[in-house]
Amino acid sequence: MENILEVKDLHVSFHTYGGEVKAIRGINFEVKKGETVAIVGESGCGKSVTAQSIMQLIPSPPVDYKQGHIMFNGQDLLKKSEKEMEKIRGNDIGMIFQDPMTSLNPTMKVGQQIAESLIKHQGLSRAEAHERALQALKLVGIPQPDKRVNQYPHEFSGGMRQRAMIAVALACRPKLLIADEPTTALDVTIQAQILDLMKELQMQTGTSIILITHDLGVVAEMCDRVVVMYAGEIVETGTIDDIFYHPQHPYTKGLLNSVPRLDMNKNEPLKPIVGTPPDLIAPPVGCPFFARCEYAMEICRGHKPELEEVGRGQYSACWLNHPMAKMAKAK
Ligand SMILES: Nc1ncnc2c1ncn2[C@@H]1O[C@H](COP(=O)(O)OP(=O)(O)OP(=O)(O)O)[C@@H](O)[C@H]1O
Ligand code: SF4
Ligand SMILES: [Mg+2]
């Protein structure tokens, strides 16, 4: 299957008074057409910065795209001007966030927001755009769409607002939808409805999805592949089965052990990963997980492990993959 997105050797930093925060440190991943890829990892590991870099949403400065390429449909988004990005955002790439109020315009009726995007990006007439906006609200399951189309975002409930944001994001049928914690703020029933809706819309439109979430249950249900990030790097990537049934990286194993799972004995205690991620102003030279890893060896301290294929299409960045690892001494 063809790739819609290829992130290549991406480095992103923030210049702050405290120094250069090296938020993304050389990540590589791709998203195929029609596929759903999860990005997981603890708070601060760089999930949102990755998403916002693809959309070029953070102004530069403070952000500095130091190195790399973000190839979307064969074109490098890092080489686009702000004007060119405006044409891509909301048209070719849609984005939904945890808080719909950050992307919905509070001063504009919901229907009008969808219509404006269709007029701007697809050159529809006002009447056509209004009709499509109505359809979009219907499609995302908003009751009484002909009334809702003329209401403002604050007149919608949380779940309905999230649906409206999805309607805005999908109105132009983007080739890629980036969803950053799209359901975290919603209660469980509505969360399930929104996720079902995203899946259904994906089946209808064939869009690719990048889903960022802390909820590994949602990942298992929604996604084809998983990218595991730690301290601005990708430490493991593979299919859902690879990651959930044959995790190779100690950090991935730690993540899985820190959340409840169906196949777990009720009396089995959850094991949070002890310690905190490294400082990104002065990240460690060796393996970023060294200080917290129960398998760490002497080599891990001063030498960074590269991502290596550990199974078909599964990659892990850990010295344990090395054939000589069994002979190494623990730290
Ligand atoms: N504007 C900024 N200035 C300085 N540092 C920043 C800025 N935005 C993000 N960072 C840093 O970049 C790193 C990655 O942040 P990011 O928001 O991508 O984390 P995340 O994985 O999305 O976390 P969460 O799960 O909490 O949403 C963090 O160390 C964060 O402190
Ligand atoms: S490289 Fe070493 S410290 Fe890093 S995860 Fe593997 S064993 Fe642990
Ligand atoms: Mg985030």
CSV table of N, CA, C and O in Angstrom, one decimal, residues 249-321:
chain,number,residue,atom,x,y,z
A,249,HIS,N,10.6,-3.8,23.3
A,249,HIS,CA,11.3,-2.8,24.0
A,249,HIS,C,10.9,-2.7,25.5
A,249,HIS,O,9.7,-2.8,25.8
A,250,PRO,N,11.8,-2.7,26.4
A,250,PRO,CA,11.4,-2.6,27.8
A,250,PRO,C,10.5,-1.5,28.2
A,250,PRO,O,9.6,-1.6,29.0
A,251,TYR,N,10.5,-0.4,27.4
A,251,TYR,CA,9.6,0.7,27.7
A,251,TYR,C,8.2,0.3,27.3
A,251,TYR,O,7.2,0.6,28.0
A,252,THR,N,8.0,-0.3,26.1
A,252,THR,CA,6.7,-0.7,25.7
A,252,THR,C,6.2,-1.7,26.7
A,252,THR,O,5.0,-1.7,27.0
A,253,LYS,N,7.0,-2.7,27.1
A,253,LYS,CA,6.5,-3.6,28.1
A,253,LYS,C,6.1,-2.9,29.4
A,253,LYS,O,5.1,-3.3,30.0
A,254,GLY,N,6.8,-1.9,29.8
A,254,GLY,CA,6.5,-1.1,31.0
A,254,GLY,C,5.1,-0.4,30.8
A,254,GLY,O,4.3,-0.4,31.7
A,255,LEU,N,4.9,0.2,29.6
A,255,LEU,CA,3.6,0.8,29.3
A,255,LEU,C,2.5,-0.2,29.5
A,255,LEU,O,1.4,0.1,30.1
A,256,LEU,N,2.7,-1.3,28.9
A,256,LEU,CA,1.6,-2.3,28.9
A,256,LEU,C,1.3,-2.8,30.3
A,256,LEU,O,0.2,-3.1,30.7
A,257,ASN,N,2.4,-2.9,31.1
A,257,ASN,CA,2.2,-3.4,32.5
A,257,ASN,C,1.6,-2.4,33.4
A,257,ASN,O,1.2,-2.7,34.5
A,258,SER,N,1.6,-1.1,32.9
A,258,SER,CA,1.1,0.0,33.8
A,258,SER,C,-0.4,0.2,33.6
A,258,SER,O,-0.9,1.1,34.3
A,259,VAL,N,-1.0,-0.5,32.7
A,259,VAL,CA,-2.5,-0.3,32.5
A,259,VAL,C,-3.2,-1.6,32.7
A,259,VAL,O,-2.6,-2.7,32.4
A,260,PRO,N,-4.5,-1.6,33.1
A,260,PRO,CA,-5.2,-2.9,33.3
A,260,PRO,C,-5.5,-3.5,31.9
A,260,PRO,O,-5.7,-2.8,30.9
A,261,ARG,N,-5.4,-4.8,31.8
A,261,ARG,CA,-5.7,-5.5,30.6
A,261,ARG,C,-6.7,-6.6,30.8
A,261,ARG,O,-6.8,-7.1,31.9
A,262,LEU,N,-7.4,-7.0,29.8
A,262,LEU,CA,-8.4,-8.0,29.9
A,262,LEU,C,-7.8,-9.4,30.3
A,262,LEU,O,-8.4,-10.1,31.0
A,263,ASP,N,-6.6,-9.7,29.7
A,263,ASP,CA,-6.1,-11.0,30.0
A,263,ASP,C,-5.3,-11.1,31.3
A,263,ASP,O,-4.6,-12.0,31.6
A,264,MET,N,-5.5,-10.0,32.2
A,264,MET,CA,-4.8,-10.0,33.4
A,264,MET,C,-5.6,-10.6,34.5
A,264,MET,O,-6.8,-10.5,34.6
A,265,ASN,N,-4.9,-11.3,35.4
A,265,ASN,CA,-5.5,-11.9,36.6
A,265,ASN,C,-5.9,-10.7,37.5
A,265,ASN,O,-5.1,-9.7,37.6
A,266,LYS,N,-7.1,-10.7,38.0
A,266,LYS,CA,-7.6,-9.6,38.8
A,266,LYS,C,-6.6,-9.2,40.0
A,266,LYS,O,-6.6,-8.1,40.4
A,267,ASN,N,-5.9,-10.3,40.5
A,267,ASN,CA,-5.1,-10.0,41.7
A,267,ASN,C,-3.7,-9.5,41.3
A,267,ASN,O,-2.9,-9.1,42.1
A,268,GLU,N,-3.4,-9.6,40.0
A,268,GLU,CA,-2.1,-9.1,39.5
A,268,GLU,C,-2.0,-7.6,39.7
A,268,GLU,O,-2.8,-6.9,39.1
A,269,PRO,N,-1.0,-7.1,40.4
A,269,PRO,CA,-0.9,-5.7,40.6
A,269,PRO,C,-0.4,-4.9,39.3
A,269,PRO,O,0.4,-5.5,38.6
A,270,LEU,N,-0.9,-3.7,39.1
A,270,LEU,CA,-0.4,-2.9,38.0
A,270,LEU,C,1.0,-2.4,38.4
A,270,LEU,O,1.2,-2.1,39.6
A,271,LYS,N,1.9,-2.3,37.4
A,271,LYS,CA,3.2,-1.8,37.8
A,271,LYS,C,3.5,-0.5,37.0
A,271,LYS,O,3.9,-0.6,35.8
A,272,PRO,N,3.4,0.6,37.7
A,272,PRO,CA,3.8,1.9,37.0
A,272,PRO,C,5.3,1.9,36.7
A,272,PRO,O,6.0,1.2,37.4
A,273,ILE,N,5.7,2.6,35.7
A,273,ILE,CA,7.1,2.7,35.4
A,273,ILE,C,7.7,3.6,36.4
A,273,ILE,O,7.3,4.8,36.4
A,274,VAL,N,8.7,3.2,37.1
A,274,VAL,CA,9.3,4.0,38.2
A,274,VAL,C,10.2,5.1,37.5
A,274,VAL,O,10.8,4.8,36.5
A,275,GLY,N,10.2,6.2,38.1
A,275,GLY,CA,11.1,7.3,37.6
A,275,GLY,C,10.4,8.2,36.6
A,275,GLY,O,9.2,8.1,36.3
A,276,THR,N,11.2,9.2,36.1
A,276,THR,CA,10.6,10.1,35.2
A,276,THR,C,11.5,10.2,33.9
A,276,THR,O,12.7,9.8,33.9
A,277,PRO,N,10.9,10.7,32.8
A,277,PRO,CA,11.7,10.8,31.5
A,277,PRO,C,12.8,11.8,31.7
A,277,PRO,O,12.7,12.6,32.6
A,278,PRO,N,13.8,11.7,30.8
A,278,PRO,CA,15.0,12.6,31.0
A,278,PRO,C,14.6,14.0,30.6
A,278,PRO,O,13.7,14.3,29.9
A,279,ASP,N,15.5,14.9,31.0
A,279,ASP,CA,15.4,16.3,30.7
A,279,ASP,C,15.8,16.5,29.2
A,279,ASP,O,16.8,16.0,28.7
A,280,LEU,N,14.9,17.2,28.4
A,280,LEU,CA,15.1,17.3,27.0
A,280,LEU,C,16.0,18.4,26.6
A,280,LEU,O,16.4,18.6,25.4
A,281,ILE,N,16.5,19.2,27.6
A,281,ILE,CA,17.5,20.2,27.3
A,281,ILE,C,18.8,19.6,27.3
A,281,ILE,O,19.7,19.9,26.4
A,282,ALA,N,19.1,18.6,28.1
A,282,ALA,CA,20.3,17.9,28.1
A,282,ALA,C,20.0,16.4,28.1
A,282,ALA,O,20.2,15.7,29.1
A,283,PRO,N,19.5,15.8,27.0
A,283,PRO,CA,19.1,14.4,27.0
A,283,PRO,C,20.3,13.5,27.1
A,283,PRO,O,21.4,13.9,26.7
A,284,PRO,N,20.1,12.3,27.6
A,284,PRO,CA,21.3,11.4,27.7
A,284,PRO,C,21.9,11.0,26.4
A,284,PRO,O,21.2,11.0,25.4
A,285,VAL,N,23.2,10.8,26.4
A,285,VAL,CA,23.8,10.4,25.1
A,285,VAL,C,23.5,8.9,24.7
A,285,VAL,O,23.4,8.6,23.5
A,286,GLY,N,23.3,8.1,25.7
A,286,GLY,CA,23.0,6.7,25.4
A,286,GLY,C,21.5,6.5,25.2
A,286,GLY,O,20.8,7.3,24.7
A,287,CYS,N,21.1,5.3,25.7
A,287,CYS,CA,19.6,5.0,25.6
A,287,CYS,C,18.8,5.9,26.5
A,287,CYS,O,19.1,6.1,27.6
A,288,PRO,N,17.8,6.6,25.9
A,288,PRO,CA,17.1,7.6,26.8
A,288,PRO,C,16.3,6.9,27.9
A,288,PRO,O,16.0,7.6,28.9
A,289,PHE,N,16.1,5.6,27.9
A,289,PHE,CA,15.4,4.9,28.9
A,289,PHE,C,16.3,4.3,30.0
A,289,PHE,O,15.8,3.7,31.0
A,290,PHE,N,17.6,4.5,29.8
A,290,PHE,CA,18.6,3.9,30.7
A,290,PHE,C,18.3,4.0,32.2
A,290,PHE,O,18.3,3.0,32.9
A,291,ALA,N,18.0,5.2,32.6
A,291,ALA,CA,17.9,5.5,34.1
A,291,ALA,C,16.7,4.7,34.7
A,291,ALA,O,16.6,4.5,35.9
A,292,ARG,N,15.7,4.3,33.8
A,292,ARG,CA,14.5,3.6,34.4
A,292,ARG,C,14.4,2.2,34.0
A,292,ARG,O,13.5,1.5,34.3
A,293,CYS,N,15.4,1.7,33.2
A,293,CYS,CA,15.2,0.4,32.6
A,293,CYS,C,15.8,-0.7,33.5
A,293,CYS,O,16.9,-0.7,34.0
A,294,GLU,N,15.0,-1.8,33.8
A,294,GLU,CA,15.4,-2.8,34.7
A,294,GLU,C,16.4,-3.8,34.0
A,294,GLU,O,17.0,-4.6,34.6
A,295,TYR,N,16.5,-3.7,32.6
A,295,TYR,CA,17.4,-4.6,31.9
A,295,TYR,C,18.7,-3.9,31.5
A,295,TYR,O,19.5,-4.4,30.8
A,296,ALA,N,18.9,-2.6,31.9
A,296,ALA,CA,20.0,-1.8,31.4
A,296,ALA,C,21.3,-2.5,31.6
A,296,ALA,O,21.6,-3.1,32.6
A,297,MET,N,22.2,-2.3,30.5
A,297,MET,CA,23.5,-2.9,30.6
A,297,MET,C,24.5,-1.7,30.5
A,297,MET,O,24.1,-0.6,30.2
A,298,GLU,N,25.8,-2.0,30.7
A,298,GLU,CA,26.8,-0.9,30.7
A,298,GLU,C,26.8,-0.2,29.3
A,298,GLU,O,26.8,1.0,29.3
A,299,ILE,N,26.6,-0.9,28.2
A,299,ILE,CA,26.7,-0.3,26.9
A,299,ILE,C,25.6,0.8,26.7
A,299,ILE,O,25.7,1.8,26.0
A,300,CYS,N,24.4,0.6,27.4
A,300,CYS,CA,23.3,1.4,27.2
A,300,CYS,C,23.5,2.9,27.7
A,300,CYS,O,22.9,3.8,27.2
A,301,ARG,N,24.4,3.0,28.6
A,301,ARG,CA,24.7,4.3,29.2
A,301,ARG,C,25.3,5.3,28.2
A,301,ARG,O,24.8,6.4,28.1
A,302,GLY,N,26.3,4.8,27.4
A,302,GLY,CA,27.0,5.8,26.6
A,302,GLY,C,26.7,5.6,25.1
A,302,GLY,O,27.2,6.4,24.3
A,303,HIS,N,26.0,4.6,24.7
A,303,HIS,CA,25.7,4.4,23.3
A,303,HIS,C,24.3,4.2,23.0
A,303,HIS,O,23.6,3.4,23.6
A,304,LYS,N,23.8,5.0,22.0
A,304,LYS,CA,22.4,5.0,21.7
A,304,LYS,C,22.0,3.8,20.8
A,304,LYS,O,22.7,3.6,19.8
A,305,PRO,N,21.1,3.0,21.2
A,305,PRO,CA,20.7,1.9,20.3
A,305,PRO,C,19.8,2.4,19.1
A,305,PRO,O,19.0,3.3,19.3
A,306,GLU,N,20.0,1.9,17.9
A,306,GLU,CA,19.2,2.3,16.7
A,306,GLU,C,18.0,1.4,16.6
A,306,GLU,O,18.0,0.3,17.1
A,307,LEU,N,17.0,1.9,15.9
A,307,LEU,CA,15.8,1.1,15.6
A,307,LEU,C,16.3,0.0,14.7
A,307,LEU,O,16.9,0.2,13.7
A,308,GLU,N,16.0,-1.3,15.1
A,308,GLU,CA,16.3,-2.4,14.2
A,308,GLU,C,15.2,-3.3,14.1
A,308,GLU,O,14.4,-3.5,15.0
A,309,GLU,N,15.1,-4.0,12.9
A,309,GLU,CA,13.9,-4.8,12.6
A,309,GLU,C,14.1,-6.1,13.5
A,309,GLU,O,15.1,-6.8,13.5
A,310,VAL,N,13.0,-6.3,14.3
A,310,VAL,CA,13.1,-7.5,15.2
A,310,VAL,C,12.1,-8.5,14.8
A,310,VAL,O,12.0,-9.6,15.4
A,311,GLY,N,11.3,-8.2,13.9
A,311,GLY,CA,10.3,-9.2,13.3
A,311,GLY,C,9.8,-8.5,12.1
A,311,GLY,O,10.2,-7.3,11.8
A,312,ARG,N,9.0,-9.2,11.3
A,312,ARG,CA,8.6,-8.5,10.0
A,312,ARG,C,7.8,-7.2,10.3
A,312,ARG,O,6.7,-7.2,10.8
A,313,GLY,N,8.5,-6.1,10.0
A,313,GLY,CA,7.8,-4.8,10.1
A,313,GLY,C,7.8,-4.3,11.6
A,313,GLY,O,7.2,-3.2,11.8
A,314,GLN,N,8.4,-5.0,12.5
A,314,GLN,CA,8.4,-4.6,13.9
A,314,GLN,C,9.9,-4.1,14.2
A,314,GLN,O,10.8,-4.8,13.9
A,315,TYR,N,10.0,-2.9,14.7
A,315,TYR,CA,11.3,-2.3,15.0
A,315,TYR,C,11.4,-1.9,16.4
A,315,TYR,O,10.5,-1.4,17.0
A,316,SER,N,12.6,-2.2,17.0
A,316,SER,CA,12.8,-1.8,18.4
A,316,SER,C,14.2,-1.2,18.5
A,316,SER,O,15.1,-1.7,17.9
A,317,ALA,N,14.3,-0.1,19.4
A,317,ALA,CA,15.7,0.5,19.6
A,317,ALA,C,16.2,0.1,20.9
A,317,ALA,O,15.9,0.8,21.9
A,318,CYS,N,16.8,-1.1,21.0
A,318,CYS,CA,17.3,-1.5,22.3
A,318,CYS,C,18.5,-2.5,22.1
A,318,CYS,O,18.5,-3.3,21.2
A,319,TRP,N,19.5,-2.3,23.0
A,319,TRP,CA,20.7,-3.1,22.9
A,319,TRP,C,20.4,-4.6,23.2
A,319,TRP,O,21.2,-5.5,22.8
A,320,LEU,N,19.2,-4.9,23.8
A,320,LEU,CA,18.9,-6.3,24.0
A,320,LEU,C,18.7,-7.1,22.7
A,320,LEU,O,18.8,-8.3,22.7
A,321,ASN,N,18.4,-6.3,21.6
A,321,ASN,CA,18.3,-7.0,20.3
A,321,ASN,C,19.6,-7.5,19.8
A,321,ASN,O,19.7,-8.3,18.9
